[in-house]
CSV table of C-alpha atoms in Angstrom, one decimal:
chain,number,residue,atom,x,y,z
A,19,MET,CA,88.9,77.4,83.5
A,20,SER,CA,87.7,74.8,81.1
A,21,PHE,CA,86.4,71.2,81.6
A,22,ILE,CA,88.5,70.1,78.5
A,23,GLU,CA,91.7,72.0,79.2
A,24,TYR,CA,93.6,71.8,82.5
A,25,GLY,CA,94.4,75.0,84.3
A,26,ASP,CA,97.2,75.3,86.8
A,27,THR,CA,95.8,78.0,89.2
A,28,ILE,CA,92.4,78.7,90.6
A,29,LYS,CA,90.8,81.9,89.2
A,30,ASP,CA,87.9,84.1,90.0
A,31,GLY,CA,84.8,82.6,88.4
A,32,ASP,CA,86.1,79.0,88.2
A,33,THR,CA,84.1,76.0,89.1
A,34,ALA,CA,86.2,73.9,91.5
A,35,ILE,CA,85.6,70.6,93.4
A,36,VAL,CA,86.0,70.7,97.2
A,37,PHE,CA,87.3,67.2,98.2
A,38,LEU,CA,86.7,66.2,101.8
A,39,GLY,CA,87.0,62.4,101.1
A,40,HIS,CA,86.2,59.8,98.5
A,41,GLU,CA,82.5,59.8,99.6
A,42,SER,CA,82.3,63.5,100.3
A,43,MET,CA,82.9,66.3,97.8
A,44,PHE,CA,81.0,69.1,96.2
A,45,PRO,CA,81.4,71.8,93.5
A,46,VAL,CA,81.8,75.5,94.3
A,47,LYS,CA,81.9,78.6,92.2
A,48,VAL,CA,85.0,80.6,93.1
A,49,GLN,CA,84.2,84.3,93.7
A,50,HIS,CA,86.0,87.2,95.4
A,51,GLY,CA,84.7,87.9,98.9
A,52,THR,CA,82.7,84.7,99.1
A,53,VAL,CA,83.1,82.0,101.8
A,54,THR,CA,82.1,78.3,101.7
A,55,GLN,CA,81.1,76.4,104.8
A,56,THR,CA,82.4,72.9,105.4
A,57,LYS,CA,82.4,70.5,108.4
A,58,TYR,CA,86.0,71.5,108.9
A,59,GLY,CA,85.2,75.2,109.0
A,60,VAL,CA,85.1,78.1,106.5
A,61,ILE,CA,87.0,78.4,103.2
A,62,ARG,CA,87.5,82.0,102.2
A,63,HIS,CA,87.7,82.2,98.4
A,64,SER,CA,89.8,85.4,98.2
A,65,MET,CA,92.5,84.2,100.6
A,66,ASP,CA,92.3,80.4,100.5
A,67,LEU,CA,91.4,79.7,96.8
A,68,ILE,CA,92.1,82.4,94.2
A,69,GLY,CA,95.7,82.2,93.0
A,70,LYS,CA,96.4,78.8,94.6
A,71,LYS,CA,97.2,75.7,92.5
A,72,TYR,CA,94.6,73.1,91.7
A,73,GLY,CA,95.2,70.1,93.9
A,74,SER,CA,96.3,72.3,96.9
A,75,LYS,CA,95.6,71.3,100.4
A,76,VAL,CA,93.6,74.1,102.0
A,77,THR,CA,93.3,74.5,105.8
A,78,CYS,CA,89.8,75.5,107.0
A,79,SER,CA,89.0,77.9,109.9
A,80,LYS,CA,88.5,75.0,112.4
A,81,GLY,CA,91.9,73.5,111.6
A,82,GLY,CA,90.7,70.7,109.3
A,83,TRP,CA,91.7,70.6,105.7
A,84,VAL,CA,90.4,69.8,102.2
A,85,PHE,CA,91.8,69.5,98.7
A,86,ILE,CA,90.7,71.7,95.8
A,87,LEU,CA,90.5,69.8,92.6
A,88,HIS,CA,90.2,70.8,88.9
A,89,PRO,CA,86.8,69.8,87.5
A,90,THR,CA,86.6,66.9,85.1
A,91,PRO,CA,83.5,65.2,83.5
A,92,GLU,CA,83.9,62.3,85.9
A,93,LEU,CA,84.0,64.6,89.0
A,94,TRP,CA,81.1,66.6,87.6
A,95,THR,CA,79.0,63.5,87.2
A,96,MET,CA,79.6,62.7,90.9
A,97,ASN,CA,78.8,66.2,92.1
A,98,LEU,CA,76.5,68.0,89.7
A,99,PRO,CA,73.1,69.4,90.8
A,100,HIS,CA,70.4,66.9,89.7
A,101,ARG,CA,67.7,68.3,87.6
A,102,THR,CA,66.9,64.9,86.3
A,103,GLN,CA,68.0,61.3,86.7
A,104,ILE,CA,71.5,61.1,85.2
A,105,LEU,CA,73.9,58.7,83.6
A,106,TYR,CA,76.9,57.6,85.6
A,107,SER,CA,80.5,56.7,84.5
A,108,THR,CA,79.7,53.0,84.1
A,109,ASP,CA,77.2,53.6,81.3
A,110,ILE,CA,78.9,56.7,79.9
A,111,SER,CA,82.2,54.7,79.3
A,112,ILE,CA,80.5,52.0,77.2
A,113,ILE,CA,78.4,54.6,75.3
A,114,THR,CA,81.4,56.6,74.2
A,115,MET,CA,83.2,53.4,73.1
A,116,MET,CA,80.3,51.8,71.3
A,117,LEU,CA,79.4,55.0,69.5
A,118,GLU,CA,83.0,55.1,68.3
A,119,LEU,CA,83.5,58.7,69.3
A,120,LYS,CA,86.8,60.5,68.9
A,121,PRO,CA,88.1,64.1,68.6
A,122,GLY,CA,86.3,65.7,65.7
A,123,SER,CA,83.1,63.6,65.9
A,124,ILE,CA,79.7,65.3,65.5
A,125,VAL,CA,77.2,64.0,68.0
A,126,CYS,CA,73.4,64.6,68.5
A,127,GLU,CA,71.9,64.1,72.0
A,128,SER,CA,68.4,64.2,73.4
A,129,GLY,CA,67.6,65.0,76.1
A,130,THR,CA,70.2,67.1,77.8
A,131,GLY,CA,68.9,66.7,81.3
A,132,SER,CA,71.5,67.6,84.0
A,133,GLY,CA,74.3,67.5,81.5
A,134,SER,CA,76.2,64.5,82.9
A,135,LEU,CA,76.7,62.7,79.6
A,136,SER,CA,76.9,66.0,77.7
A,137,HIS,CA,80.2,67.0,79.5
A,138,ALA,CA,81.7,63.6,78.7
A,139,LEU,CA,80.7,63.7,75.1
A,140,ILE,CA,82.1,67.3,74.7
A,141,ARG,CA,85.5,66.2,76.3
A,142,THR,CA,85.6,63.2,73.9
A,143,VAL,CA,84.9,65.1,70.6
A,144,ALA,CA,87.0,68.2,71.5
A,145,PRO,CA,88.8,70.2,70.2
A,146,THR,CA,87.3,70.1,66.7
A,147,GLY,CA,84.0,68.1,67.2
A,148,HIS,CA,80.6,69.4,68.2
A,149,LEU,CA,77.6,68.3,70.3
A,150,TYR,CA,74.1,69.2,69.3
A,151,THR,CA,71.9,68.6,72.3
A,152,VAL,CA,68.1,68.9,72.4
A,153,GLU,CA,66.1,69.5,75.6
A,154,PHE,CA,62.3,69.6,75.8
A,155,HIS,CA,62.1,71.5,79.1
A,156,GLN,CA,62.9,75.2,78.6
A,157,GLN,CA,64.3,75.9,82.1
A,158,ARG,CA,66.6,72.9,81.9
A,159,ALA,CA,67.8,74.0,78.5
A,160,GLU,CA,68.6,77.5,79.7
A,161,LYS,CA,70.4,76.1,82.8
A,162,ALA,CA,72.5,73.8,80.6
A,163,ARG,CA,73.5,76.7,78.4
A,164,GLU,CA,74.6,78.6,81.5
A,165,GLU,CA,76.7,75.7,82.8
A,166,PHE,CA,78.4,75.1,79.4
A,167,ARG,CA,79.3,78.8,79.3
A,168,GLU,CA,80.6,78.8,82.9
A,169,HIS,CA,82.6,75.6,82.2
A,170,GLY,CA,84.3,77.0,79.1
A,171,VAL,CA,82.9,74.6,76.5
A,172,GLU,CA,80.1,76.7,75.0
A,173,HIS,CA,81.9,76.8,71.6
A,174,LEU,CA,81.7,73.0,71.4
A,175,VAL,CA,78.0,72.6,72.1
A,176,THR,CA,74.7,73.8,70.7
A,177,VAL,CA,71.7,73.6,73.0
A,178,THR,CA,68.2,73.6,71.4
A,179,ASN,CA,64.9,73.8,73.3
A,180,GLN,CA,62.4,71.7,71.3
A,181,ASP,CA,60.6,68.4,71.1
A,182,VAL,CA,63.0,66.0,69.3
A,183,CYS,CA,60.1,63.6,68.5
A,184,LYS,CA,58.3,66.3,66.5
A,185,ASN,CA,61.1,68.6,65.3
A,186,GLY,CA,64.2,66.5,65.3
A,187,PHE,CA,67.7,67.7,66.0
A,188,GLY,CA,67.9,70.7,63.7
A,189,VAL,CA,70.7,69.2,61.6
A,190,SER,CA,70.8,66.8,58.6
A,191,ASN,CA,73.3,64.2,57.4
A,192,ILE,CA,76.3,65.4,59.5
A,193,ALA,CA,76.2,63.4,62.7
A,194,ASP,CA,78.6,60.5,63.4
A,195,ALA,CA,76.5,59.4,66.3
A,196,VAL,CA,73.1,60.0,68.0
A,197,PHE,CA,72.2,59.3,71.6
A,198,LEU,CA,68.6,59.1,72.8
A,199,ASP,CA,67.5,59.3,76.5
A,200,ILE,CA,63.8,60.1,76.2
A,201,PRO,CA,60.5,58.4,77.3
A,202,SER,CA,59.6,57.3,73.7
A,203,PRO,CA,62.7,56.9,71.7
A,204,TRP,CA,61.0,55.0,68.9
A,205,GLU,CA,59.3,58.3,67.9
A,206,ALA,CA,62.6,59.9,67.3
A,207,ILE,CA,64.3,57.1,65.3
A,208,GLY,CA,63.3,58.7,62.0
A,209,HIS,CA,64.8,62.1,63.0
A,210,ALA,CA,67.9,60.3,64.3
A,211,LYS,CA,68.4,58.7,60.9
A,212,ALA,CA,68.0,62.0,59.1
A,213,ALA,CA,70.6,63.6,61.4
A,214,LEU,CA,73.2,60.8,60.8
A,215,LYS,CA,75.7,60.9,58.0
A,216,ALA,CA,74.9,59.1,54.8
A,217,GLU,CA,76.4,55.8,55.9
A,218,GLY,CA,77.9,54.1,59.0
A,219,GLY,CA,76.6,56.4,61.7
A,220,ARG,CA,75.9,54.9,65.1
A,221,ILE,CA,72.9,55.3,67.4
A,222,CYS,CA,72.3,54.5,71.1
A,223,SER,CA,69.1,54.6,73.0
A,224,PHE,CA,69.0,54.4,76.8
A,225,SER,CA,65.7,53.1,78.3
A,226,PRO,CA,64.9,51.8,81.8
A,227,CYS,CA,62.1,49.4,80.7
A,228,ILE,CA,62.3,46.5,78.4
A,229,GLU,CA,59.0,47.4,76.8
A,230,GLN,CA,60.6,50.6,75.6
A,231,VAL,CA,63.5,48.6,74.2
A,232,GLN,CA,61.2,46.3,72.2
A,233,ARG,CA,59.4,49.2,70.5
A,234,THR,CA,62.7,51.0,69.8
A,235,CYS,CA,64.2,47.9,68.2
A,236,LEU,CA,61.2,47.5,66.0
A,237,ALA,CA,61.4,51.1,64.9
A,238,MET,CA,65.2,50.7,64.2
A,239,GLU,CA,64.4,47.7,61.9
A,240,GLU,CA,61.7,49.7,60.2
A,241,TYR,CA,64.1,52.5,59.4
A,242,GLY,CA,66.8,50.1,58.1
A,243,PHE,CA,69.2,50.1,61.0
A,244,THR,CA,71.5,47.1,61.3
A,245,GLU,CA,73.6,45.4,64.0
A,246,ILE,CA,70.9,46.1,66.5
A,247,ASN,CA,71.9,44.8,70.0
A,248,THR,CA,70.9,45.6,73.6
A,249,LEU,CA,73.1,45.3,76.7
A,250,GLU,CA,72.9,46.1,80.4
A,251,ILE,CA,75.9,47.3,82.5
A,252,LEU,CA,76.0,46.3,86.2
A,253,LEU,CA,78.7,47.6,88.5
A,254,ARG,CA,79.9,45.4,91.4
A,255,VAL,CA,82.4,47.0,93.8
A,256,TYR,CA,84.9,45.0,95.9
A,257,ASN,CA,86.4,46.2,99.1
A,258,VAL,CA,90.0,45.1,99.8
A,259,ARG,CA,90.3,44.2,103.5
A,260,THR,CA,92.2,42.0,105.9
A,261,ILE,CA,90.5,38.8,107.0
A,262,SER,CA,91.6,36.1,109.5
A,263,LEU,CA,91.3,32.4,108.5
A,264,GLN,CA,91.7,29.5,110.8
A,265,ILE,CA,94.7,27.3,110.0
A,266,PRO,CA,93.7,23.7,109.2
A,267,ASP,CA,94.9,21.0,111.6
A,268,LEU,CA,97.4,19.0,109.4
A,269,GLY,CA,99.2,17.4,112.3
A,270,LYS,CA,102.4,18.2,114.1
A,271,ALA,CA,104.7,17.0,111.3
A,272,ALA,CA,103.1,19.4,108.8
A,273,GLU,CA,103.4,22.3,111.2
A,274,ASP,CA,107.1,21.6,111.8
A,275,ASN,CA,107.9,21.3,108.1
A,276,SER,CA,106.1,24.5,107.2
A,277,CYS,CA,108.2,26.6,109.6
A,278,ALA,CA,111.5,24.8,109.2
A,279,GLY,CA,114.4,27.3,109.4
A,280,PHE,CA,112.0,30.1,110.6
A,281,ASP,CA,113.8,32.6,112.8
A,282,SER,CA,111.1,34.3,115.0
A,283,SER,CA,113.7,36.7,116.5
A,284,ASN,CA,114.3,38.3,113.1
A,285,PRO,CA,112.2,41.6,112.9
A,286,SER,CA,111.7,41.0,109.1
A,287,ASN,CA,109.8,37.8,109.9
A,288,GLN,CA,107.3,39.5,112.3
A,289,GLY,CA,103.8,39.2,110.9
A,290,SER,CA,104.7,36.1,109.0
A,291,PRO,CA,102.0,33.3,109.0
A,292,CYS,CA,104.4,31.2,111.1
A,293,THR,CA,104.1,33.7,113.9
A,294,ASN,CA,100.4,33.2,114.1
A,295,LEU,CA,100.5,29.4,114.2
A,296,GLN,CA,100.1,29.3,118.0
A,297,GLN,CA,96.9,31.4,117.7
A,298,GLY,CA,95.5,29.0,115.0
A,299,THR,CA,94.7,31.8,112.5
A,300,VAL,CA,96.5,33.6,109.7
A,301,GLN,CA,95.7,37.0,108.1
A,302,PHE,CA,95.2,37.5,104.4
A,303,LYS,CA,94.2,40.4,102.1
A,304,SER,CA,91.0,39.6,100.4
A,305,GLY,CA,88.6,41.3,98.0
A,306,VAL,CA,85.1,41.2,99.4
A,307,PRO,CA,82.0,42.4,97.5
A,308,GLN,CA,79.8,44.9,99.1
A,309,LYS,CA,76.5,43.6,100.5
A,310,GLU,CA,74.6,46.0,98.4
A,311,MET,CA,75.3,46.9,94.8
A,312,VAL,CA,74.0,49.3,92.2
A,313,GLY,CA,71.4,47.3,90.3
A,314,HIS,CA,69.5,48.0,87.1
A,315,THR,CA,70.0,51.5,85.7
A,316,GLY,CA,68.8,51.0,82.1
A,317,TYR,CA,69.2,49.1,78.8
A,318,LEU,CA,71.5,50.4,76.1
A,319,THR,CA,70.4,49.6,72.6
A,320,PHE,CA,73.0,50.2,69.8
A,321,ALA,CA,72.5,50.1,66.0
A,322,THR,CA,74.3,51.2,62.8
A,323,LYS,CA,72.8,53.1,59.9
A,324,SER,CA,73.5,51.1,56.8
């Protein structure tokens, strides 16, 4: 199993996603003799998972059922164990685009954290690129190495446990892009410049506070970066639902003209707005924004090495 190559069947040792619904799923490591408890009952790995195809519908012991999905960076972001605050798909998508990443790119990242962005970067630069990721916290760095190995991408990533602000990324003049998600990114701008290729490399810094952005931009100018710009991504979700609207009173003549030639006995006309005129309402499909939305996550500052 690999996060960058699709596998057809579930094997012992795979990481799979148990899908109970759009708002309910979780990862599971498939192992012989192991069972997983869900609200629909028990899933027995040996009998219910191993050897089955990804995407299969699995019946649990209580009669309910779930789908078993192949892991992807997007699904992993939604289900990974949180060791730190993570980046979500809204920010990840603009980061990969603005850093101009593609298969074969060399990327430096700090810090690794829970590995949400790391998995997306690895999938983007595969099969010939490489990710150099630096994590200050030793236990988090060791856990990241373990996950990359389990997910079949360890050959595409190098995890280093050190302070990037003091020791840099451990590479020089090879990176196409650098990403910073640390408390004081302005202290790592010099190391980022040293890691980037001679000309044209891109850098992105993620910071939750505007004061961090200000200091980072000043450091970027000091080190000769150009095209410095900051943006913020806000996600607003709409629900599609049926709503009832009252028909305006336009007079009897307008009502007669609007339904001229209408055959109410024809089954194909059932549900037509004309059938609801007597009730004074008509139903429409409408996109309605949620009352609550995900607000500020952080500021993304991009620049180019000239």
